[in-house]
């Protein structure tokens, strides 16, 4: 079952309030499903902050690893730097949050290095892996994360004509007369 970003956040907020938040989550969904927004909201939640975008250059408090090079891969040096940051002590009343954006882009060596962190997470840490293709991740990584699949974002009609057409279809389909097939006969 896929969640909307708001429903997923409500689930995570409830887990946090009950002190039952896991140490690693795999947030998956298509492009535009809200993976980054959800990760940002969760990082703010666990640390009581209001940062707008932890993915922006120079953002502090959360450690992010994402593809940077032309090869669009996450390399072992990025994972080692992320792991080193997680070994540091968290500020009073805060958790160390690591976000691996496009986790399916981990090189095999980087995935193996990150596996140890997933198996033995540092104290007060939260690991968020974001992926459009979670099946591309090694089973050993997927099995150590709590999956949070996000539903695909609805594609809204772009022109007035498209909006009008969708409204006519929706009205006819919900009126109980011949369903969607009947609505197509209107056109």
Tab-separated table of C-alpha atoms in Angstrom:
chain	number	residue	atom	x	y	z
A	1	UNK	CA	0.000	0.000	0.000
A	2	UNK	CA	1.394	3.374	-0.989
A	3	UNK	CA	0.958	6.409	1.241
A	4	UNK	CA	0.467	10.048	0.435
A	5	UNK	CA	3.347	12.142	1.832
A	6	UNK	CA	0.976	13.582	4.464
A	7	UNK	CA	-0.221	10.135	5.576
A	8	UNK	CA	3.377	8.881	5.740
A	9	UNK	CA	4.375	11.901	7.809
A	10	UNK	CA	1.449	11.327	10.183
A	11	UNK	CA	2.576	7.719	10.620
A	12	UNK	CA	6.161	8.802	11.356
A	13	UNK	CA	5.053	11.607	13.669
A	14	UNK	CA	2.940	9.152	15.659
A	15	UNK	CA	5.878	6.731	15.893
A	16	UNK	CA	8.115	9.586	17.052
A	17	UNK	CA	5.608	10.717	19.698
A	18	UNK	CA	5.363	7.152	21.000
A	19	UNK	CA	9.167	6.832	20.965
A	20	UNK	CA	8.915	3.985	18.467
A	21	UNK	CA	10.665	5.570	15.512
A	22	UNK	CA	12.882	3.067	13.712
A	23	UNK	CA	16.517	3.746	12.891
A	24	UNK	CA	16.231	3.360	9.089
A	25	UNK	CA	13.477	4.040	6.571
A	26	UNK	CA	13.388	3.455	2.813
A	27	UNK	CA	11.143	6.138	1.317
A	28	UNK	CA	10.300	5.179	-2.249
A	29	UNK	CA	8.179	6.618	-5.012
A	30	UNK	CA	8.294	8.045	-8.485
A	31	UNK	CA	9.755	11.442	-9.258
A	32	UNK	CA	7.580	14.154	-7.768
A	33	UNK	CA	5.996	11.816	-5.191
A	34	UNK	CA	7.384	13.917	-2.326
A	35	UNK	CA	10.323	11.847	-1.069
A	36	UNK	CA	12.577	14.840	-0.403
A	37	UNK	CA	9.802	16.898	1.167
A	38	UNK	CA	8.917	14.010	3.479
A	39	UNK	CA	12.574	13.494	4.452
A	40	UNK	CA	12.903	17.212	5.200
A	41	UNK	CA	9.744	17.182	7.336
A	42	UNK	CA	10.893	14.115	9.291
A	43	UNK	CA	14.343	15.632	9.919
A	44	UNK	CA	12.658	18.777	11.234
A	45	UNK	CA	10.295	16.700	13.369
A	46	UNK	CA	12.952	14.672	15.176
A	47	UNK	CA	15.116	17.722	15.830
A	48	UNK	CA	12.431	20.299	16.541
A	49	UNK	CA	13.696	22.545	13.741
A	50	UNK	CA	12.043	24.384	10.862
A	51	UNK	CA	14.684	24.313	8.122
A	52	UNK	CA	13.220	24.769	4.656
A	53	UNK	CA	15.569	22.556	2.657
A	54	UNK	CA	18.275	20.270	4.012
A	55	UNK	CA	19.266	19.500	0.420
A	56	UNK	CA	20.396	23.090	-0.232
A	57	UNK	CA	24.100	23.790	-0.256
A	58	UNK	CA	25.342	24.807	3.161
A	59	UNK	CA	22.366	23.404	5.108
A	60	UNK	CA	23.375	22.165	8.546
A	61	UNK	CA	22.099	19.634	11.027
A	62	UNK	CA	21.411	16.851	8.572
A	63	UNK	CA	23.957	14.890	6.561
A	64	UNK	CA	23.069	14.263	2.927
A	65	UNK	CA	24.684	11.948	0.399
A	66	UNK	CA	23.467	12.170	-3.166
A	67	UNK	CA	24.933	11.691	-6.641
A	68	UNK	CA	27.290	14.556	-7.433
A	69	UNK	CA	29.477	13.485	-10.306
A	70	UNK	CA	28.729	13.119	-13.984
A	71	UNK	CA	28.371	9.373	-13.465
A	72	UNK	CA	25.351	10.079	-11.212
A	73	UNK	CA	26.605	7.542	-8.657
A	74	UNK	CA	27.087	7.756	-4.894
A	75	UNK	CA	30.670	6.740	-4.218
A	76	UNK	CA	32.267	5.171	-1.160
A	77	UNK	CA	33.995	8.416	-0.127
A	78	UNK	CA	30.597	10.110	0.242
A	79	UNK	CA	29.334	7.259	2.418
A	80	UNK	CA	32.475	7.308	4.558
A	81	UNK	CA	32.068	11.065	5.098
A	82	UNK	CA	28.419	10.528	6.009
A	83	UNK	CA	29.358	7.734	8.448
A	84	UNK	CA	32.047	9.920	10.004
A	85	UNK	CA	29.490	12.690	10.552
A	86	UNK	CA	27.135	10.211	12.209
A	87	UNK	CA	29.853	9.225	14.689
A	88	UNK	CA	29.918	12.771	16.057
A	89	UNK	CA	27.866	13.577	19.105
A	90	UNK	CA	24.383	14.939	18.502
A	91	UNK	CA	23.461	18.322	19.935
A	92	UNK	CA	21.488	18.171	23.171
A	93	UNK	CA	17.958	16.941	22.533
A	94	UNK	CA	18.613	16.229	18.864
A	95	UNK	CA	19.157	13.248	16.618
A	96	UNK	CA	21.706	12.823	13.875
A	97	UNK	CA	19.847	12.456	10.600
A	98	UNK	CA	21.441	11.050	7.455
A	99	UNK	CA	19.641	11.205	4.129
A	100	UNK	CA	20.830	9.125	1.184
A	101	UNK	CA	19.012	10.627	-1.797
A	102	UNK	CA	18.721	8.422	-4.871
A	103	UNK	CA	19.961	5.481	-2.793
A	104	UNK	CA	19.559	3.179	-5.799
A	105	UNK	CA	22.585	5.042	-7.253
A	106	UNK	CA	24.955	3.661	-4.574
A	107	UNK	CA	28.002	2.008	-6.082
A	108	UNK	CA	28.440	-1.580	-4.809
A	109	UNK	CA	31.396	-0.586	-2.596
A	110	UNK	CA	29.403	2.314	-1.139
A	111	UNK	CA	26.404	0.046	-0.514
A	112	UNK	CA	28.600	-2.463	1.318
A	113	UNK	CA	30.145	0.290	3.441
A	114	UNK	CA	26.715	1.694	4.286
A	115	UNK	CA	25.420	-1.743	5.231
A	116	UNK	CA	27.554	-1.752	8.386
A	117	UNK	CA	25.954	1.534	9.468
A	118	UNK	CA	22.494	0.065	8.873
A	119	UNK	CA	23.383	-3.022	10.910
A	120	UNK	CA	24.939	-1.065	13.783
A	121	UNK	CA	23.489	2.457	13.679
A	122	UNK	CA	25.169	5.091	15.854
A	123	UNK	CA	23.250	6.252	18.921
A	124	UNK	CA	20.608	8.920	18.329
A	125	UNK	CA	20.715	8.490	14.556
A	126	UNK	CA	18.000	8.292	11.928
A	127	UNK	CA	18.785	7.024	8.428
A	128	UNK	CA	16.483	7.977	5.546
A	129	UNK	CA	17.089	6.357	2.169
A	130	UNK	CA	15.192	7.846	-0.777
A	131	UNK	CA	14.734	5.905	-3.986
A	132	UNK	CA	12.625	5.848	-7.124
A	133	UNK	CA	13.828	2.276	-7.755
A	134	UNK	CA	14.031	0.483	-4.404
A	135	UNK	CA	14.285	-2.878	-6.158
A	136	UNK	CA	17.697	-1.750	-7.485
A	137	UNK	CA	19.057	-1.671	-3.925
A	138	UNK	CA	20.734	-4.796	-2.567
A	139	UNK	CA	18.378	-7.036	-0.584
A	140	UNK	CA	20.674	-6.690	2.421
A	141	UNK	CA	20.015	-2.939	2.532
A	142	UNK	CA	16.277	-3.165	1.833
A	143	UNK	CA	15.798	-5.774	4.555
A	144	UNK	CA	17.275	-3.460	7.202
A	145	UNK	CA	14.971	-0.526	6.433
A	146	UNK	CA	11.301	0.043	7.151
A	147	UNK	CA	9.682	0.642	3.746
A	148	UNK	CA	7.529	3.717	3.183
A	149	UNK	CA	6.200	3.633	-0.387
A	150	UNK	CA	4.718	6.924	-1.567
A	151	UNK	CA	1.885	7.103	-4.056
A	152	UNK	CA	2.604	8.748	-7.383
A	153	UNK	CA	1.646	12.390	-7.509
A	154	UNK	CA	-1.448	13.025	-9.575
A	155	UNK	CA	-0.766	14.717	-12.830
A	156	UNK	CA	-3.064	17.698	-12.964
A	157	UNK	CA	-4.552	18.796	-16.273
A	158	UNK	CA	-2.522	21.645	-17.680
A	159	UNK	CA	-4.835	23.531	-19.995
A	160	UNK	CA	-8.325	24.925	-19.415
A	161	UNK	CA	-9.644	22.575	-22.063
A	162	UNK	CA	-8.108	19.542	-20.325
A	163	UNK	CA	-9.483	20.651	-16.953
A	164	UNK	CA	-12.951	21.081	-18.440
A	165	UNK	CA	-12.788	17.633	-20.065
A	166	UNK	CA	-11.690	16.007	-16.785
A	167	UNK	CA	-14.469	17.815	-14.897
A	168	UNK	CA	-17.083	16.550	-17.380
A	169	UNK	CA	-15.757	12.997	-17.074
A	170	UNK	CA	-15.660	13.186	-13.284
A	171	UNK	CA	-19.215	14.599	-13.049
A	172	UNK	CA	-20.636	11.989	-15.389
A	173	UNK	CA	-18.742	9.094	-13.805
A	174	UNK	CA	-19.954	10.018	-10.326
A	175	UNK	CA	-23.555	10.641	-11.396
A	176	UNK	CA	-24.194	6.899	-11.598
A	177	UNK	CA	-25.188	6.837	-15.255
A	178	UNK	CA	-23.094	4.435	-17.304
A	179	UNK	CA	-19.846	5.224	-15.435
A	180	UNK	CA	-16.722	6.253	-17.271
A	181	UNK	CA	-17.689	4.404	-20.459
A	182	UNK	CA	-20.778	6.571	-20.726
A	183	UNK	CA	-18.708	9.655	-20.065
A	184	UNK	CA	-16.491	8.837	-23.034
A	185	UNK	CA	-19.592	8.700	-25.260
A	186	UNK	CA	-20.294	12.338	-24.350
A	187	UNK	CA	-17.351	13.550	-26.343
